Tab-separated table of C-alpha atoms and ligand atoms in Angstrom:
chain	number	residue	atom	x	y	z
A	232	MET	CA	0.000	0.000	0.000
A	233	ASP	CA	1.376	3.435	-0.935
A	234	LEU	CA	0.686	5.629	2.086
A	235	GLY	CA	1.205	8.818	0.090
A	236	LEU	CA	3.905	10.068	2.440
A	237	LYS	CA	6.673	10.693	-0.104
A	238	GLY	CA	8.048	14.204	0.392
A	239	LYS	CA	5.870	14.935	3.437
A	240	VAL	CA	7.685	16.553	6.386
A	241	ALA	CA	7.357	14.978	9.841
A	242	LEU	CA	8.540	16.234	13.226
A	243	VAL	CA	8.806	13.424	15.796
A	244	CYS	CA	9.662	14.253	19.422
A	245	ALA	CA	11.549	12.194	22.019
A	246	ALA	CA	12.823	9.991	19.219
A	247	SER	CA	16.391	8.866	19.928
A	248	LYS	CA	15.030	5.438	20.945
A	249	GLY	CA	11.864	3.548	21.813
A	250	LEU	CA	8.444	4.421	20.379
A	251	GLY	CA	9.437	7.862	19.071
A	252	TYR	CA	12.385	6.381	17.167
A	253	ALA	CA	10.228	3.597	15.731
A	254	SER	CA	7.642	6.166	14.594
A	255	ALA	CA	10.312	8.273	12.875
A	256	LEU	CA	11.758	5.159	11.216
A	257	CYS	CA	8.375	3.987	9.916
A	258	LEU	CA	7.592	7.461	8.517
A	259	ALA	CA	11.024	7.608	6.834
A	260	ARG	CA	10.500	4.145	5.302
A	261	GLU	CA	7.369	5.560	3.646
A	262	GLY	CA	9.373	8.387	2.077
A	263	ALA	CA	8.765	11.197	4.581
A	264	LYS	CA	11.471	13.714	5.454
A	265	VAL	CA	11.921	13.503	9.201
A	266	ALA	CA	13.063	15.938	11.890
A	267	LEU	CA	13.500	14.242	15.245
A	268	CYS	CA	14.514	15.443	18.677
A	269	SER	CA	15.726	14.334	22.068
A	270	ARG	CA	17.771	15.964	24.849
A	271	THR	CA	21.095	14.362	23.933
A	272	GLN	CA	23.098	15.434	20.885
A	273	GLU	CA	25.024	12.174	20.589
A	274	ALA	CA	21.908	9.986	20.939
A	275	ILE	CA	19.811	11.947	18.445
A	276	ASP	CA	22.658	12.154	15.894
A	277	ALA	CA	23.116	8.389	16.125
A	278	ALA	CA	19.380	7.785	15.725
A	279	ALA	CA	19.261	10.069	12.672
A	280	GLU	CA	22.221	8.259	11.111
A	281	ARG	CA	20.589	4.836	11.629
A	282	ILE	CA	17.391	6.034	9.936
A	283	ARG	CA	19.340	7.605	7.046
A	284	GLU	CA	21.342	4.417	6.526
A	285	GLU	CA	18.279	2.177	6.517
A	286	THR	CA	15.892	4.336	4.491
A	287	GLY	CA	17.952	6.901	2.571
A	288	ALA	CA	15.531	9.540	3.874
A	289	GLU	CA	16.447	13.152	4.636
A	290	VAL	CA	16.729	13.316	8.428
A	291	LEU	CA	17.278	16.363	10.642
A	292	PRO	CA	18.424	15.647	14.222
A	293	LEU	CA	17.560	18.358	16.758
A	294	VAL	CA	18.390	18.746	20.441
A	295	ALA	CA	15.431	19.787	22.597
A	296	ASP	CA	13.929	19.191	26.002
A	297	VAL	CA	10.180	18.843	25.496
A	298	THR	CA	9.525	20.251	28.981
A	299	LYS	CA	10.821	23.638	27.743
A	300	ALA	CA	8.410	25.716	25.639
A	301	GLU	CA	11.278	27.700	24.071
A	302	ASP	CA	12.947	24.484	22.851
A	303	LEU	CA	9.727	23.353	21.210
A	304	GLU	CA	9.188	26.662	19.426
A	305	ARG	CA	12.813	26.542	18.236
A	306	ILE	CA	12.642	23.007	16.805
A	307	VAL	CA	9.479	23.804	14.873
A	308	GLN	CA	11.227	26.923	13.473
A	309	GLU	CA	14.331	24.855	12.608
A	310	THR	CA	12.239	22.187	10.889
A	311	VAL	CA	10.373	24.792	8.830
A	312	ALA	CA	13.655	26.589	7.978
A	313	HIS	CA	15.228	23.293	6.818
A	314	PHE	CA	12.329	21.495	5.116
A	315	GLY	CA	9.934	24.388	4.370
A	316	THR	CA	6.965	23.251	6.494
A	317	VAL	CA	5.624	20.599	8.873
A	318	HIS	CA	2.932	18.234	7.598
A	319	ILE	CA	3.025	15.619	10.363
A	320	LEU	CA	3.572	16.271	14.078
A	321	VAL	CA	4.205	13.440	16.552
A	322	PRO	CA	4.312	14.812	20.121
A	323	ASN	CA	6.016	12.310	22.447
A	324	SER	CA	8.045	12.456	25.655
A	325	GLY	CA	9.735	10.376	28.293
A	326	GLY	CA	7.159	8.683	30.498
A	327	PRO	CA	5.782	10.472	33.584
A	328	PRO	CA	7.331	9.341	36.892
A	329	ALA	CA	5.791	6.207	38.413
A	330	GLY	CA	4.211	6.417	41.882
A	331	THR	CA	1.086	6.463	44.011
A	332	PHE	CA	-0.731	9.558	45.293
A	333	GLU	CA	1.221	9.670	48.552
A	334	THR	CA	4.623	9.350	46.895
A	335	LEU	CA	4.169	12.045	44.244
A	336	ASP	CA	5.035	15.605	45.262
A	337	ASP	CA	4.306	18.764	43.278
A	338	SER	CA	7.652	18.664	41.460
A	339	LYS	CA	6.720	15.284	39.927
A	340	TRP	CA	3.254	16.545	38.981
A	341	GLU	CA	4.853	19.572	37.277
A	342	LEU	CA	7.388	17.414	35.427
A	343	ALA	CA	4.652	15.077	34.197
A	344	LEU	CA	2.412	17.976	33.118
A	345	ASP	CA	5.295	19.738	31.331
A	346	SER	CA	6.539	16.660	29.479
A	347	THR	CA	3.148	15.405	28.285
A	348	LEU	CA	0.225	17.880	28.316
A	349	ARG	CA	2.027	21.234	28.087
A	350	SER	CA	4.524	19.975	25.485
A	351	THR	CA	1.626	18.890	23.277
A	352	VAL	CA	-0.032	22.306	23.628
A	353	HIS	CA	3.207	24.154	22.773
A	354	LEU	CA	3.983	21.953	19.773
A	355	VAL	CA	0.479	22.203	18.328
A	356	ARG	CA	0.530	25.985	18.750
A	357	ALA	CA	3.858	26.184	16.914
A	358	VAL	CA	2.921	23.981	13.917
A	359	LEU	CA	-0.620	25.289	13.460
A	360	PRO	CA	0.270	28.237	11.149
A	361	SER	CA	2.088	25.912	8.681
A	362	MET	CA	-0.667	23.306	8.715
A	363	LYS	CA	-3.398	25.927	8.278
A	364	ALA	CA	-1.503	27.600	5.413
A	365	GLN	CA	-1.246	24.301	3.474
A	366	ASN	CA	-4.746	23.167	4.523
A	367	TRP	CA	-3.285	19.779	5.459
A	368	GLY	CA	-1.920	18.349	8.669
A	369	ARG	CA	-1.638	15.250	10.777
A	370	ILE	CA	-1.203	15.423	14.549
A	371	ILE	CA	-0.581	12.016	16.136
A	372	VAL	CA	0.228	11.989	19.851
A	373	ILE	CA	1.795	8.998	21.600
A	374	THR	CA	-0.301	8.506	24.755
A	375	SER	CA	-0.998	5.328	26.768
A	376	THR	CA	-3.740	2.789	27.411
A	377	SER	CA	-3.645	4.207	30.956
A	378	ALA	CA	-6.132	6.827	29.721
A	379	ARG	CA	-8.703	4.085	29.078
A	380	GLN	CA	-7.841	1.649	31.845
A	381	PRO	CA	-5.820	3.114	34.735
A	382	ILE	CA	-2.603	1.230	35.537
A	383	ALA	CA	-1.673	0.617	39.188
A	384	GLY	CA	1.335	2.691	40.249
A	385	LEU	CA	1.060	5.107	37.298
A	386	LEU	CA	-1.221	7.756	38.808
A	387	LEU	CA	0.294	10.643	36.844
A	388	SER	CA	-0.032	8.867	33.509
A	389	ASN	CA	-3.586	7.716	34.345
A	390	THR	CA	-4.627	11.276	35.184
A	391	ILE	CA	-2.849	13.393	32.586
A	392	ARG	CA	-3.243	11.111	29.546
A	393	ALA	CA	-7.015	11.248	29.970
A	394	GLY	CA	-6.765	15.054	29.905
A	395	ILE	CA	-4.636	14.933	26.760
A	396	ILE	CA	-7.211	12.773	25.016
A	397	GLY	CA	-9.875	15.335	25.965
A	398	LEU	CA	-7.668	18.054	24.476
A	399	LEU	CA	-7.123	16.085	21.263
A	400	LYS	CA	-10.811	15.277	20.796
A	401	THR	CA	-11.548	18.993	21.074
A	402	LEU	CA	-8.737	19.915	18.655
A	403	SER	CA	-10.016	17.367	16.132
A	404	GLN	CA	-13.279	19.321	16.039
A	405	GLU	CA	-11.672	22.785	16.046
A	406	PHE	CA	-9.136	21.896	13.299
A	407	ALA	CA	-11.290	19.761	10.993
A	408	GLY	CA	-12.051	22.763	8.788
A	409	TYR	CA	-8.310	23.312	8.218
A	410	GLY	CA	-7.725	19.817	6.759
A	411	ILE	CA	-5.936	18.733	9.927
A	412	THR	CA	-6.669	15.393	11.569
A	413	VAL	CA	-5.848	14.853	15.247
A	414	ASN	CA	-5.488	11.348	16.681
A	415	ASN	CA	-3.527	9.496	19.326
A	416	VAL	CA	-1.960	6.069	19.520
A	417	ALA	CA	-2.192	4.425	22.931
A	418	PRO	CA	0.545	1.858	23.493
A	419	GLY	CA	0.058	-1.066	25.859
A	420	SER	CA	3.367	-2.680	26.838
A	421	PHE	CA	6.266	-2.370	24.392
A	422	ALA	CA	9.834	-3.593	24.669
A	423	THR	CA	11.589	-0.272	25.337
A	424	ASP	CA	13.778	1.169	28.086
A	425	ARG	CA	10.658	2.738	29.663
A	426	ILE	CA	9.163	-0.728	30.233
A	427	THR	CA	12.498	-2.019	31.573
A	428	HIS	CA	12.440	0.859	34.077
A	429	LEU	CA	8.820	0.133	35.108
A	430	LEU	CA	9.576	-3.593	35.452
A	431	ASN	CA	12.487	-2.741	37.765
A	432	VAL	CA	10.168	-0.564	39.909
A	433	ARG	CA	7.517	-3.335	40.056
A	434	ALA	CA	10.049	-6.072	40.843
A	435	LYS	CA	11.458	-4.011	43.702
A	436	ASP	CA	7.993	-3.184	45.123
A	437	ALA	CA	6.802	-6.819	44.912
A	438	GLY	CA	10.072	-8.442	46.050
A	439	ILE	CA	10.384	-10.490	42.856
A	440	THR	CA	12.943	-10.633	40.035
A	441	VAL	CA	12.668	-8.449	36.932
A	442	GLU	CA	12.183	-11.624	34.833
A	443	GLU	CA	9.244	-12.626	37.075
A	444	ALA	CA	7.755	-9.139	36.756
A	445	LYS	CA	8.085	-9.398	32.953
A	446	SER	CA	6.420	-12.852	32.889
A	447	GLN	CA	3.543	-11.495	34.994
A	448	MET	CA	3.147	-8.551	32.606
A	449	GLU	CA	3.183	-10.801	29.513
A	450	SER	CA	0.706	-13.246	31.057
A	451	ARG	CA	-1.866	-10.402	31.283
A	452	ILE	CA	-1.548	-9.584	27.565
A	453	PRO	CA	-3.821	-11.730	25.353
A	454	LEU	CA	-1.074	-11.951	22.681
A	455	LYS	CA	1.314	-13.076	25.476
A	456	ARG	CA	4.248	-10.839	24.569
A	457	LEU	CA	5.466	-7.273	24.696
A	458	GLY	CA	4.963	-5.258	21.527
A	459	HIS	CA	7.822	-4.432	19.148
A	460	PRO	CA	8.200	-0.619	18.853
A	461	GLU	CA	7.718	-0.776	15.069
A	462	GLU	CA	4.268	-2.284	15.633
A	463	LEU	CA	3.377	1.116	17.123
A	464	GLY	CA	5.381	3.081	14.544
A	465	SER	CA	3.493	1.488	11.662
A	466	MET	CA	0.195	2.718	13.167
A	467	VAL	CA	1.654	6.229	13.419
A	468	ALA	CA	2.668	6.059	9.738
A	469	PHE	CA	-0.802	4.843	8.750
A	470	LEU	CA	-2.542	7.653	10.656
A	471	ALA	CA	-0.196	10.127	8.949
A	472	SER	CA	-1.110	8.805	5.524
A	473	GLU	CA	-3.579	9.875	2.860
A	474	ASN	CA	-5.330	6.553	3.481
A	475	ALA	CA	-6.313	7.748	6.992
A	476	SER	CA	-7.847	11.006	5.760
A	477	TYR	CA	-11.302	10.265	7.264
A	478	ILE	CA	-10.029	9.291	10.734
A	479	THR	CA	-9.893	12.062	13.326
A	480	GLY	CA	-10.460	12.485	17.050
A	481	GLN	CA	-9.645	8.826	17.698
A	482	THR	CA	-7.659	6.891	20.278
A	483	LEU	CA	-6.097	3.866	18.580
A	484	LEU	CA	-5.113	1.215	21.117
A	485	VAL	CA	-2.032	-0.770	20.100
A	486	ASP	CA	-1.852	-3.139	23.034
A	487	GLY	CA	-2.003	-6.821	22.075
A	488	GLY	CA	-5.582	-6.930	23.347
A	489	GLN	CA	-4.649	-5.850	26.874
A	490	THR	CA	-7.305	-3.196	27.446
A	491	ILE	CA	-10.613	-4.654	28.518
A	492	GLY	CA	-13.495	-2.533	27.334
A	493	LEU	CA	-15.738	-2.109	24.324
B	35	LIG	P1	11.994	5.307	26.089
B	35	LIG	O1	12.342	4.082	25.332
B	35	LIG	O2	12.466	5.478	27.476
B	35	LIG	O3	12.451	6.549	25.177
B	35	LIG	C1	12.231	7.844	25.614
B	35	LIG	C2	12.741	8.816	24.572
B	35	LIG	O4	12.359	10.104	24.993
B	35	LIG	C3	14.239	8.851	24.389
B	35	LIG	O5	14.538	9.069	23.035
B	35	LIG	C4	14.668	10.058	25.220
B	35	LIG	O6	15.889	10.583	24.697
B	35	LIG	C5	13.501	10.982	25.005
B	35	LIG	N1	13.207	11.938	26.057
B	35	LIG	C6	12.964	11.689	27.356
B	35	LIG	N2	12.713	12.829	28.014
B	35	LIG	C7	12.769	13.817	27.101
B	35	LIG	C8	12.601	15.217	27.159
B	35	LIG	N3	12.300	15.850	28.306
B	35	LIG	N4	12.740	15.932	26.026
B	35	LIG	C9	13.053	15.338	24.851
B	35	LIG	N5	13.213	14.014	24.740
B	35	LIG	C10	13.087	13.268	25.847
B	35	LIG	O7	10.384	5.492	26.189
B	35	LIG	P2	9.226	4.826	25.321
B	35	LIG	O8	8.897	3.502	25.876
B	35	LIG	O9	9.538	4.970	23.888
B	35	LIG	O10	7.985	5.771	25.726
B	35	LIG	C11	7.622	6.909	24.983
B	35	LIG	C12	6.301	7.409	25.553
B	35	LIG	O11	5.303	6.400	25.397
B	35	LIG	C13	6.366	7.757	27.057
B	35	LIG	O12	5.587	8.892	27.302
B	35	LIG	C14	5.740	6.543	27.700
B	35	LIG	O13	5.134	6.829	28.946
B	35	LIG	C15	4.686	6.173	26.660
B	35	LIG	N6	4.273	4.780	26.797
B	35	LIG	C16	5.170	3.790	26.597
B	35	LIG	C17	4.752	2.475	26.757
B	35	LIG	C18	5.689	1.317	26.535
B	35	LIG	O14	5.243	0.175	26.669
B	35	LIG	N7	6.936	1.519	26.193
B	35	LIG	C19	3.425	2.192	27.124
B	35	LIG	C20	2.548	3.238	27.306
B	35	LIG	C21	2.984	4.546	27.146
B	35	LIG	P3	16.955	11.479	25.538
B	35	LIG	O15	17.191	10.748	26.819
B	35	LIG	O16	18.114	11.567	24.608
B	35	LIG	O17	16.273	12.797	25.746
């Protein structure tokens, strides 16, 4: 299937590894030009080089901390200066800190709000003029199934992701007249460093080994395994495509059947 992404310009955040990287890679495989960011010059340069080598795509590595509004404005400006516009925006971040209500102080709430909700607001505000001018845009946020089915020990994710989905549903209605679709992909459990970190936290709390914590996690997934990051990235590429032009305001669960609910 030709996704119609040749020559389109994508900006993917938090993309030196994990789900952001896989999303950038899948977009590049479909012929998109890709700008990608993370906080570490060396890591983002290496990620860009890997994508270039595999796909031959034009790739622009950028250093930015998504918790800083000025960084986000700058990377949108740099992407537009380099590639001329932004067609596809993929807001993403490191995961919010794990914890229960009594262990999470205001600094952790602020960090989680900055990295997820506020970063999405700042990025959308910065790309909107380009998308409106070309009457075409795709906004695809990486969220979490925690918004649909709260996950024990992830209070911040459970709370803030639901708010982000409310924001995105509203934007899908406000932006529909500009030719911009707004969706989110909600990952279940994928084999990335974020899941390794969460498995370490769970193993410590439960007094079990990390391997045991992983087996417990996999046993609760109907497909009985963690997802491969590219299984999420391919959904991002599809939602960015011409083929997905009538899909907006949706939460697409990519979770191996883990979320129970109609
Ligand atoms: P990951 O493998 O730990 O990768 C995180 C990426 O984000 C890295 O490239 C990191 O690069 C970058 N990053 C972290 N903080 C950043 C910041 N402040 N500014 C810019 N870049 C930053 O994580 P992941 O598993 O791909 O998760 C991505 C998102 O999906 C998270 O929000 C996570 O909560 C969510 N999610 C993941 C899963 C899963 O199963 N993996 C499930 C549900 C939801 P640098 O360190 O170089 O900045």
